[in-house]
PDB file of C-alpha atoms in Angstrom:
ATOM      1  CA  UNK A 202     140.398 -23.179 -26.679  1.00  0.00           C
ATOM      2  CA  UNK A 203     137.152 -23.237 -24.679  1.00  0.00           C
ATOM      3  CA  UNK A 204     139.016 -22.019 -21.550  1.00  0.00           C
ATOM      4  CA  UNK A 205     140.405 -19.193 -23.674  1.00  0.00           C
ATOM      5  CA  UNK A 206     137.041 -18.294 -24.936  1.00  0.00           C
ATOM      6  CA  UNK A 207     135.420 -18.445 -21.624  1.00  0.00           C
ATOM      7  CA  UNK A 208     138.047 -16.145 -20.214  1.00  0.00           C
ATOM      8  CA  UNK A 209     137.629 -13.719 -22.917  1.00  0.00           C
ATOM      9  CA  UNK A 210     133.776 -13.506 -22.439  1.00  0.00           C
ATOM     10  CA  UNK A 211     134.177 -13.240 -18.854  1.00  0.00           C
ATOM     11  CA  UNK A 212     136.608 -10.025 -19.476  1.00  0.00           C
ATOM     12  CA  UNK A 213     134.101  -8.747 -21.779  1.00  0.00           C
ATOM     13  CA  UNK A 214     131.347  -9.118 -19.457  1.00  0.00           C
ATOM     14  CA  UNK A 215     133.534  -7.674 -16.793  1.00  0.00           C
ATOM     15  CA  UNK A 216     134.466  -4.432 -18.838  1.00  0.00           C
ATOM     16  CA  UNK A 217     130.670  -4.056 -19.800  1.00  0.00           C
ATOM     17  CA  UNK A 218     129.525  -4.029 -16.182  1.00  0.00           C
ATOM     18  CA  UNK A 219     132.305  -1.518 -15.268  1.00  0.00           C
ATOM     19  CA  UNK A 220     131.118   0.837 -18.107  1.00  0.00           C
ATOM     20  CA  UNK A 221     127.718   0.918 -16.926  1.00  0.00           C
ATOM     21  CA  UNK A 222     127.048   4.890 -15.695  1.00  0.00           C
ATOM     22  CA  UNK A 223     126.081   4.876 -11.933  1.00  0.00           C
ATOM     23  CA  UNK A 224     122.834   6.129 -11.237  1.00  0.00           C
ATOM     24  CA  UNK A 225     122.880   9.893 -10.053  1.00  0.00           C
ATOM     25  CA  UNK A 226     120.379  11.107  -7.200  1.00  0.00           C
ATOM     26  CA  UNK A 227     119.756  14.420  -6.192  1.00  0.00           C
ATOM     27  CA  UNK A 228     119.040  15.584  -2.547  1.00  0.00           C
ATOM     28  CA  UNK A 229     116.470  18.170  -1.919  1.00  0.00           C
ATOM     29  CA  UNK A 230     119.046  20.862  -1.589  1.00  0.00           C
ATOM     30  CA  UNK A 231     120.822  19.967  -4.880  1.00  0.00           C
ATOM     31  CA  UNK A 232     117.426  19.900  -6.540  1.00  0.00           C
ATOM     32  CA  UNK A 233     116.483  23.352  -5.466  1.00  0.00           C
ATOM     33  CA  UNK A 234     119.959  24.952  -6.131  1.00  0.00           C
ATOM     34  CA  UNK A 235     120.706  23.432  -9.288  1.00  0.00           C
ATOM     35  CA  UNK A 236     118.443  25.951 -11.287  1.00  0.00           C
ATOM     36  CA  UNK A 237     121.034  28.566 -10.785  1.00  0.00           C
ATOM     37  CA  UNK A 238     120.619  31.741  -8.813  1.00  0.00           C
ATOM     38  CA  UNK A 239     117.669  33.119 -10.513  1.00  0.00           C
ATOM     39  CA  UNK A 240     115.774  29.827  -9.904  1.00  0.00           C
ATOM     40  CA  UNK A 241     117.200  29.642  -6.287  1.00  0.00           C
ATOM     41  CA  UNK A 242     115.927  33.096  -5.311  1.00  0.00           C
ATOM     42  CA  UNK A 243     112.409  32.458  -6.740  1.00  0.00           C
ATOM     43  CA  UNK A 244     111.965  29.152  -4.968  1.00  0.00           C
ATOM     44  CA  UNK A 245     113.165  30.892  -1.818  1.00  0.00           C
ATOM     45  CA  UNK A 246     110.339  33.475  -2.087  1.00  0.00           C
ATOM     46  CA  UNK A 247     107.982  30.694  -2.981  1.00  0.00           C
ATOM     47  CA  UNK A 248     108.975  28.645   0.156  1.00  0.00           C
ATOM     48  CA  UNK A 249     108.285  31.971   2.211  1.00  0.00           C
ATOM     49  CA  UNK A 250     104.990  32.329   0.762  1.00  0.00           C
ATOM     50  CA  UNK A 251     104.380  28.672   1.637  1.00  0.00           C
ATOM     51  CA  UNK A 252     105.260  29.332   5.475  1.00  0.00           C
ATOM     52  CA  UNK A 253     103.159  32.262   5.573  1.00  0.00           C
ATOM     53  CA  UNK A 254     100.153  30.554   3.911  1.00  0.00           C
ATOM     54  CA  UNK A 255     100.348  27.608   6.277  1.00  0.00           C
ATOM     55  CA  UNK A 256     100.654  29.847   9.514  1.00  0.00           C
ATOM     56  CA  UNK A 257      97.796  31.928   8.336  1.00  0.00           C
ATOM     57  CA  UNK A 258      95.482  28.822   7.344  1.00  0.00           C
ATOM     58  CA  UNK A 259      96.243  27.039  10.759  1.00  0.00           C
ATOM     59  CA  UNK A 260      96.046  30.173  12.850  1.00  0.00           C
ATOM     60  CA  UNK A 261      92.514  31.245  11.263  1.00  0.00           C
ATOM     61  CA  UNK A 262      91.303  27.639  11.539  1.00  0.00           C
ATOM     62  CA  UNK A 263      91.795  27.363  14.927  1.00  0.00           C
ATOM     63  CA  UNK A 264      90.128  30.799  15.732  1.00  0.00           C
ATOM     64  CA  UNK A 265      87.162  29.690  13.739  1.00  0.00           C
ATOM     65  CA  UNK A 266      86.839  26.447  15.316  1.00  0.00           C
ATOM     66  CA  UNK A 267      86.845  28.554  18.418  1.00  0.00           C
ATOM     67  CA  UNK A 268      84.344  30.778  17.616  1.00  0.00           C
ATOM     68  CA  UNK A 269      82.036  27.875  16.393  1.00  0.00           C
ATOM     69  CA  UNK A 270      81.711  26.372  19.787  1.00  0.00           C
ATOM     70  CA  UNK A 271      78.495  27.164  21.520  1.00  0.00           C
ATOM     71  CA  UNK A 272      76.391  25.755  24.422  1.00  0.00           C
ATOM     72  CA  UNK A 273      73.282  24.285  22.798  1.00  0.00           C
ATOM     73  CA  UNK A 274      71.436  25.482  25.784  1.00  0.00           C
ATOM     74  CA  UNK A 275      72.673  28.990  25.631  1.00  0.00           C
ATOM     75  CA  UNK A 276      69.762  30.882  23.746  1.00  0.00           C
ATOM     76  CA  UNK A 277      67.041  28.657  26.026  1.00  0.00           C
ATOM     77  CA  UNK A 278      68.970  30.269  29.211  1.00  0.00           C
ATOM     78  CA  UNK A 279      69.135  33.899  27.706  1.00  0.00           C
ATOM     79  CA  UNK A 280      65.481  33.618  26.688  1.00  0.00           C
ATOM     80  CA  UNK A 281      64.463  32.356  30.319  1.00  0.00           C
ATOM     81  CA  UNK A 282      66.492  35.371  31.848  1.00  0.00           C
ATOM     82  CA  UNK A 283      65.002  37.914  29.427  1.00  0.00           C
ATOM     83  CA  UNK A 284      61.475  36.530  29.983  1.00  0.00           C
ATOM     84  CA  UNK A 285      61.845  36.841  33.691  1.00  0.00           C
ATOM     85  CA  UNK A 286      63.422  40.554  33.635  1.00  0.00           C
ATOM     86  CA  UNK A 287      66.750  39.221  34.968  1.00  0.00           C
ATOM     87  CA  UNK A 288      68.725  41.264  32.515  1.00  0.00           C
ATOM     88  CA  UNK A 289      72.068  41.282  34.301  1.00  0.00           C
ATOM     89  CA  UNK A 290      71.853  37.402  34.586  1.00  0.00           C
ATOM     90  CA  UNK A 291      71.647  37.085  30.772  1.00  0.00           C
ATOM     91  CA  UNK A 292      74.662  39.559  30.464  1.00  0.00           C
ATOM     92  CA  UNK A 293      76.637  37.578  32.661  1.00  0.00           C
ATOM     93  CA  UNK A 294      75.714  34.307  31.079  1.00  0.00           C
ATOM     94  CA  UNK A 295      76.733  35.982  27.479  1.00  0.00           C
ATOM     95  CA  UNK A 296      80.262  37.049  29.081  1.00  0.00           C
ATOM     96  CA  UNK A 297      80.835  33.506  30.315  1.00  0.00           C
ATOM     97  CA  UNK A 298      80.015  31.911  26.568  1.00  0.00           C
ATOM     98  CA  UNK A 299      82.590  34.282  25.142  1.00  0.00           C
ATOM     99  CA  UNK A 300      81.828  33.594  21.423  1.00  0.00           C
ATOM    100  CA  UNK A 301      80.765  35.667  18.530  1.00  0.00           C
ATOM    101  CA  UNK A 302      77.028  34.159  18.930  1.00  0.00           C
ATOM    102  CA  UNK A 303      77.193  35.461  22.883  1.00  0.00           C
ATOM    103  CA  UNK A 304      78.721  38.744  22.005  1.00  0.00           C
ATOM    104  CA  UNK A 305      75.926  39.559  19.616  1.00  0.00           C
ATOM    105  CA  UNK A 306      73.290  38.562  21.947  1.00  0.00           C
ATOM    106  CA  UNK A 307      74.964  40.513  24.702  1.00  0.00           C
ATOM    107  CA  UNK A 308      74.841  43.636  22.267  1.00  0.00           C
ATOM    108  CA  UNK A 309      71.044  43.156  21.926  1.00  0.00           C
ATOM    109  CA  UNK A 310      70.389  42.753  25.330  1.00  0.00           C
ATOM    110  CA  UNK A 311      72.336  45.795  26.271  1.00  0.00           C
ATOM    111  CA  UNK A 312      69.797  47.937  24.102  1.00  0.00           C
ATOM    112  CA  UNK A 313      66.742  46.468  25.614  1.00  0.00           C
ATOM    113  CA  UNK A 314      64.192  49.141  25.982  1.00  0.00           C
ATOM    114  CA  UNK A 315      65.128  50.772  22.746  1.00  0.00           C
ATOM    115  CA  UNK A 316      63.342  50.674  19.522  1.00  0.00           C
ATOM    116  CA  UNK A 317      63.465  47.365  17.784  1.00  0.00           C
ATOM    117  CA  UNK A 318      65.075  48.797  14.806  1.00  0.00           C
ATOM    118  CA  UNK A 319      67.827  50.365  17.026  1.00  0.00           C
ATOM    119  CA  UNK A 320      68.479  46.983  18.539  1.00  0.00           C
ATOM    120  CA  UNK A 321      68.487  45.204  15.112  1.00  0.00           C
ATOM    121  CA  UNK A 322      71.283  47.933  13.858  1.00  0.00           C
ATOM    122  CA  UNK A 323      73.241  47.368  16.861  1.00  0.00           C
ATOM    123  CA  UNK A 324      73.398  43.658  16.453  1.00  0.00           C
ATOM    124  CA  UNK A 325      74.057  44.050  12.735  1.00  0.00           C
ATOM    125  CA  UNK A 326      77.073  46.372  13.441  1.00  0.00           C
ATOM    126  CA  UNK A 327      78.363  44.032  15.983  1.00  0.00           C
ATOM    127  CA  UNK A 328      77.960  41.149  13.662  1.00  0.00           C
ATOM    128  CA  UNK A 329      80.003  42.870  10.893  1.00  0.00           C
ATOM    129  CA  UNK A 330      82.974  43.517  13.493  1.00  0.00           C
ATOM    130  CA  UNK A 331      82.830  39.825  14.450  1.00  0.00           C
ATOM    131  CA  UNK A 332      82.976  38.714  10.716  1.00  0.00           C
ATOM    132  CA  UNK A 333      85.767  41.196  10.172  1.00  0.00           C
ATOM    133  CA  UNK A 334      87.521  39.186  13.094  1.00  0.00           C
ATOM    134  CA  UNK A 335      86.984  35.883  11.568  1.00  0.00           C
ATOM    135  CA  UNK A 336      88.305  36.743   8.367  1.00  0.00           C
ATOM    136  CA  UNK A 337      91.453  38.555   9.513  1.00  0.00           C
ATOM    137  CA  UNK A 338      94.447  37.724   7.189  1.00  0.00           C
ATOM    138  CA  UNK A 339      92.102  35.364   5.147  1.00  0.00           C
ATOM    139  CA  UNK A 340      92.684  37.805   2.228  1.00  0.00           C
ATOM    140  CA  UNK A 341      96.390  37.359   2.239  1.00  0.00           C
ATOM    141  CA  UNK A 342      95.922  33.819   1.808  1.00  0.00           C
ATOM    142  CA  UNK A 343      93.801  34.232  -1.543  1.00  0.00           C
ATOM    143  CA  UNK A 344      96.561  36.764  -2.662  1.00  0.00           C
ATOM    144  CA  UNK A 345      99.255  33.764  -2.128  1.00  0.00           C
ATOM    145  CA  UNK A 346      97.112  31.666  -4.047  1.00  0.00           C
ATOM    146  CA  UNK A 347      96.989  33.864  -6.921  1.00  0.00           C
ATOM    147  CA  UNK A 348     100.665  35.329  -6.893  1.00  0.00           C
ATOM    148  CA  UNK A 349     102.355  31.931  -6.311  1.00  0.00           C
ATOM    149  CA  UNK A 350     101.721  30.398  -9.715  1.00  0.00           C
ATOM    150  CA  UNK A 351     102.621  34.052 -11.312  1.00  0.00           C
ATOM    151  CA  UNK A 352     106.069  34.287  -9.662  1.00  0.00           C
ATOM    152  CA  UNK A 353     106.613  30.655 -10.701  1.00  0.00           C
ATOM    153  CA  UNK A 354     105.642  31.509 -14.338  1.00  0.00           C
ATOM    154  CA  UNK A 355     108.083  34.545 -13.847  1.00  0.00           C
ATOM    155  CA  UNK A 356     110.820  32.011 -13.021  1.00  0.00           C
ATOM    156  CA  UNK A 357     109.857  30.313 -16.172  1.00  0.00           C
ATOM    157  CA  UNK A 358     110.256  33.085 -18.353  1.00  0.00           C
ATOM    158  CA  UNK A 359     113.619  34.044 -16.658  1.00  0.00           C
ATOM    159  CA  UNK A 360     114.789  30.519 -17.197  1.00  0.00           C
ATOM    160  CA  UNK A 361     113.880  30.591 -20.862  1.00  0.00           C
ATOM    161  CA  UNK A 362     115.327  33.826 -21.327  1.00  0.00           C
ATOM    162  CA  UNK A 363     118.571  32.713 -19.967  1.00  0.00           C
ATOM    163  CA  UNK A 364     118.222  29.579 -22.164  1.00  0.00           C
ATOM    164  CA  UNK A 365     117.949  31.582 -25.305  1.00  0.00           C
ATOM    165  CA  UNK A 366     120.576  34.044 -24.350  1.00  0.00           C
ATOM    166  CA  UNK A 367     123.176  31.376 -23.897  1.00  0.00           C
ATOM    167  CA  UNK A 368     122.182  30.136 -27.467  1.00  0.00           C
ATOM    168  CA  UNK A 369     122.252  33.601 -28.818  1.00  0.00           C
ATOM    169  CA  UNK A 370     125.702  34.629 -27.581  1.00  0.00           C
ATOM    170  CA  UNK A 371     127.308  31.255 -28.576  1.00  0.00           C
ATOM    171  CA  UNK A 372     126.262  31.710 -32.114  1.00  0.00           C
ATOM    172  CA  UNK A 373     124.070  28.525 -32.014  1.00  0.00           C
ATOM    173  CA  UNK A 374     126.780  26.321 -30.562  1.00  0.00           C
ATOM    174  CA  UNK A 375     125.674  26.590 -27.021  1.00  0.00           C
ATOM    175  CA  UNK A 376     126.571  23.590 -24.759  1.00  0.00           C
ATOM    176  CA  UNK A 377     123.519  21.357 -23.944  1.00  0.00           C
ATOM    177  CA  UNK A 378     124.371  21.645 -20.221  1.00  0.00           C
ATOM    178  CA  UNK A 379     123.998  25.410 -20.198  1.00  0.00           C
ATOM    179  CA  UNK A 380     120.577  25.321 -22.023  1.00  0.00           C
ATOM    180  CA  UNK A 381     119.457  22.693 -19.665  1.00  0.00           C
ATOM    181  CA  UNK A 382     120.017  24.782 -16.667  1.00  0.00           C
ATOM    182  CA  UNK A 383     117.750  27.483 -18.104  1.00  0.00           C
ATOM    183  CA  UNK A 384     115.206  24.981 -18.820  1.00  0.00           C
ATOM    184  CA  UNK A 385     115.333  23.473 -15.492  1.00  0.00           C
ATOM    185  CA  UNK A 386     115.193  26.746 -13.856  1.00  0.00           C
ATOM    186  CA  UNK A 387     111.766  27.307 -15.819  1.00  0.00           C
ATOM    187  CA  UNK A 388     110.400  23.874 -14.973  1.00  0.00           C
ATOM    188  CA  UNK A 389     111.325  24.047 -10.958  1.00  0.00           C
ATOM    189  CA  UNK A 390     109.841  27.520 -10.527  1.00  0.00           C
ATOM    190  CA  UNK A 391     106.576  26.640 -12.265  1.00  0.00           C
ATOM    191  CA  UNK A 392     106.240  23.446 -10.319  1.00  0.00           C
ATOM    192  CA  UNK A 393     106.798  25.217  -7.231  1.00  0.00           C
ATOM    193  CA  UNK A 394     104.857  27.966  -7.834  1.00  0.00           C
ATOM    194  CA  UNK A 395     101.871  25.697  -8.605  1.00  0.00           C
ATOM    195  CA  UNK A 396     102.460  23.668  -5.455  1.00  0.00           C
ATOM    196  CA  UNK A 397     102.107  26.835  -3.265  1.00  0.00           C
ATOM    197  CA  UNK A 398      99.080  28.277  -5.192  1.00  0.00           C
ATOM    198  CA  UNK A 399      97.044  24.916  -5.100  1.00  0.00           C
ATOM    199  CA  UNK A 400      97.687  24.663  -1.234  1.00  0.00           C
ATOM    200  CA  UNK A 401      97.000  28.245  -0.498  1.00  0.00           C
ATOM    201  CA  UNK A 402      93.762  28.135  -2.649  1.00  0.00           C
ATOM    202  CA  UNK A 403      92.484  25.071  -0.839  1.00  0.00           C
ATOM    203  CA  UNK A 404      93.339  26.378   2.376  1.00  0.00           C
ATOM    204  CA  UNK A 405      91.427  29.858   1.582  1.00  0.00           C
ATOM    205  CA  UNK A 406      88.318  28.082   0.293  1.00  0.00           C
ATOM    206  CA  UNK A 407      88.174  25.695   3.334  1.00  0.00           C
ATOM    207  CA  UNK A 408      88.266  28.685   5.661  1.00  0.00           C
ATOM    208  CA  UNK A 409      85.539  30.501   3.637  1.00  0.00           C
ATOM    209  CA  UNK A 410      83.357  27.476   4.134  1.00  0.00           C
ATOM    210  CA  UNK A 411      84.046  27.244   7.846  1.00  0.00           C
ATOM    211  CA  UNK A 412      83.762  31.152   8.427  1.00  0.00           C
ATOM    212  CA  UNK A 413      80.447  30.974   6.525  1.00  0.00           C
ATOM    213  CA  UNK A 414      78.901  28.249   8.868  1.00  0.00           C
ATOM    214  CA  UNK A 415      79.900  30.497  11.859  1.00  0.00           C
ATOM    215  CA  UNK A 416      78.312  33.681  10.130  1.00  0.00           C
ATOM    216  CA  UNK A 417      75.016  31.646   9.503  1.00  0.00           C
ATOM    217  CA  UNK A 418      74.962  30.636  13.010  1.00  0.00           C
ATOM    218  CA  UNK A 419      75.314  34.335  13.973  1.00  0.00           C
ATOM    219  CA  UNK A 420      72.385  35.174  11.730  1.00  0.00           C
ATOM    220  CA  UNK A 421      70.064  32.550  13.391  1.00  0.00           C
ATOM    221  CA  UNK A 422      70.997  33.621  16.723  1.00  0.00           C
ATOM    222  CA  UNK A 423      70.038  37.204  15.876  1.00  0.00           C
ATOM    223  CA  UNK A 424      66.794  36.212  14.542  1.00  0.00           C
ATOM    224  CA  UNK A 425      65.878  34.017  17.418  1.00  0.00           C
ATOM    225  CA  UNK A 426      66.819  37.091  19.849  1.00  0.00           C
ATOM    226  CA  UNK A 427      64.576  39.684  17.689  1.00  0.00           C
ATOM    227  CA  UNK A 428      61.651  37.024  17.848  1.00  0.00           C
ATOM    228  CA  UNK A 429      62.165  36.909  21.484  1.00  0.00           C
ATOM    229  CA  UNK A 430      61.549  40.762  21.846  1.00  0.00           C
ATOM    230  CA  UNK A 431      58.567  40.406  19.483  1.00  0.00           C
ATOM    231  CA  UNK A 432      56.911  37.966  21.505  1.00  0.00           C
ATOM    232  CA  UNK A 433      53.661  39.336  23.347  1.00  0.00           C
ATOM    233  CA  UNK A 434      54.376  39.589  26.964  1.00  0.00           C
TER     234      UNK A 434
END
């Protein structure tokens, strides 16, 4: 009897083990495409926006870092050349430096002999051009930061519309799988839109901070140069 009982117990445990459902895993591709055609299209758009945002961020970051590099002895050398009347040497030194600060200084040096107000205006105009170069395409990053979550929310609305349309056309007897697909589309696009928006927003603000530092550096250099021209001979 004991042997029969143990055998039946073992068989029951075996049957129970066989009935345990296998854990289902999704690959990244399956995760993206499981939301239907609408969800896949929106996520593809968000992926393109992410690539564009990352490209603009790193391209601008390298440009701003290159613009911020400056020789600490640059202005001292310019002051020595201008004080000694060696204007050509000062221009050559600016060309060698090849930075926004150097180009502003070169613009001021080329106007030496003109009224101080004209020199100041020339430096300001050159500064605006340099700032424009530094901020090139950064506005696109800001646009992506705002547009990506909105596109994600659009996918949310589309997914919910699909779910309720399925429910309406089936007279309230829709299959849970069909409803789940619409809700899945809504959730996936929302998450993707927020991720892209957050990345673009952080990148935009980081570039703004870096650009502001370069702008302040240019302003300080312009003040130093104008002070140099105001010094008594």
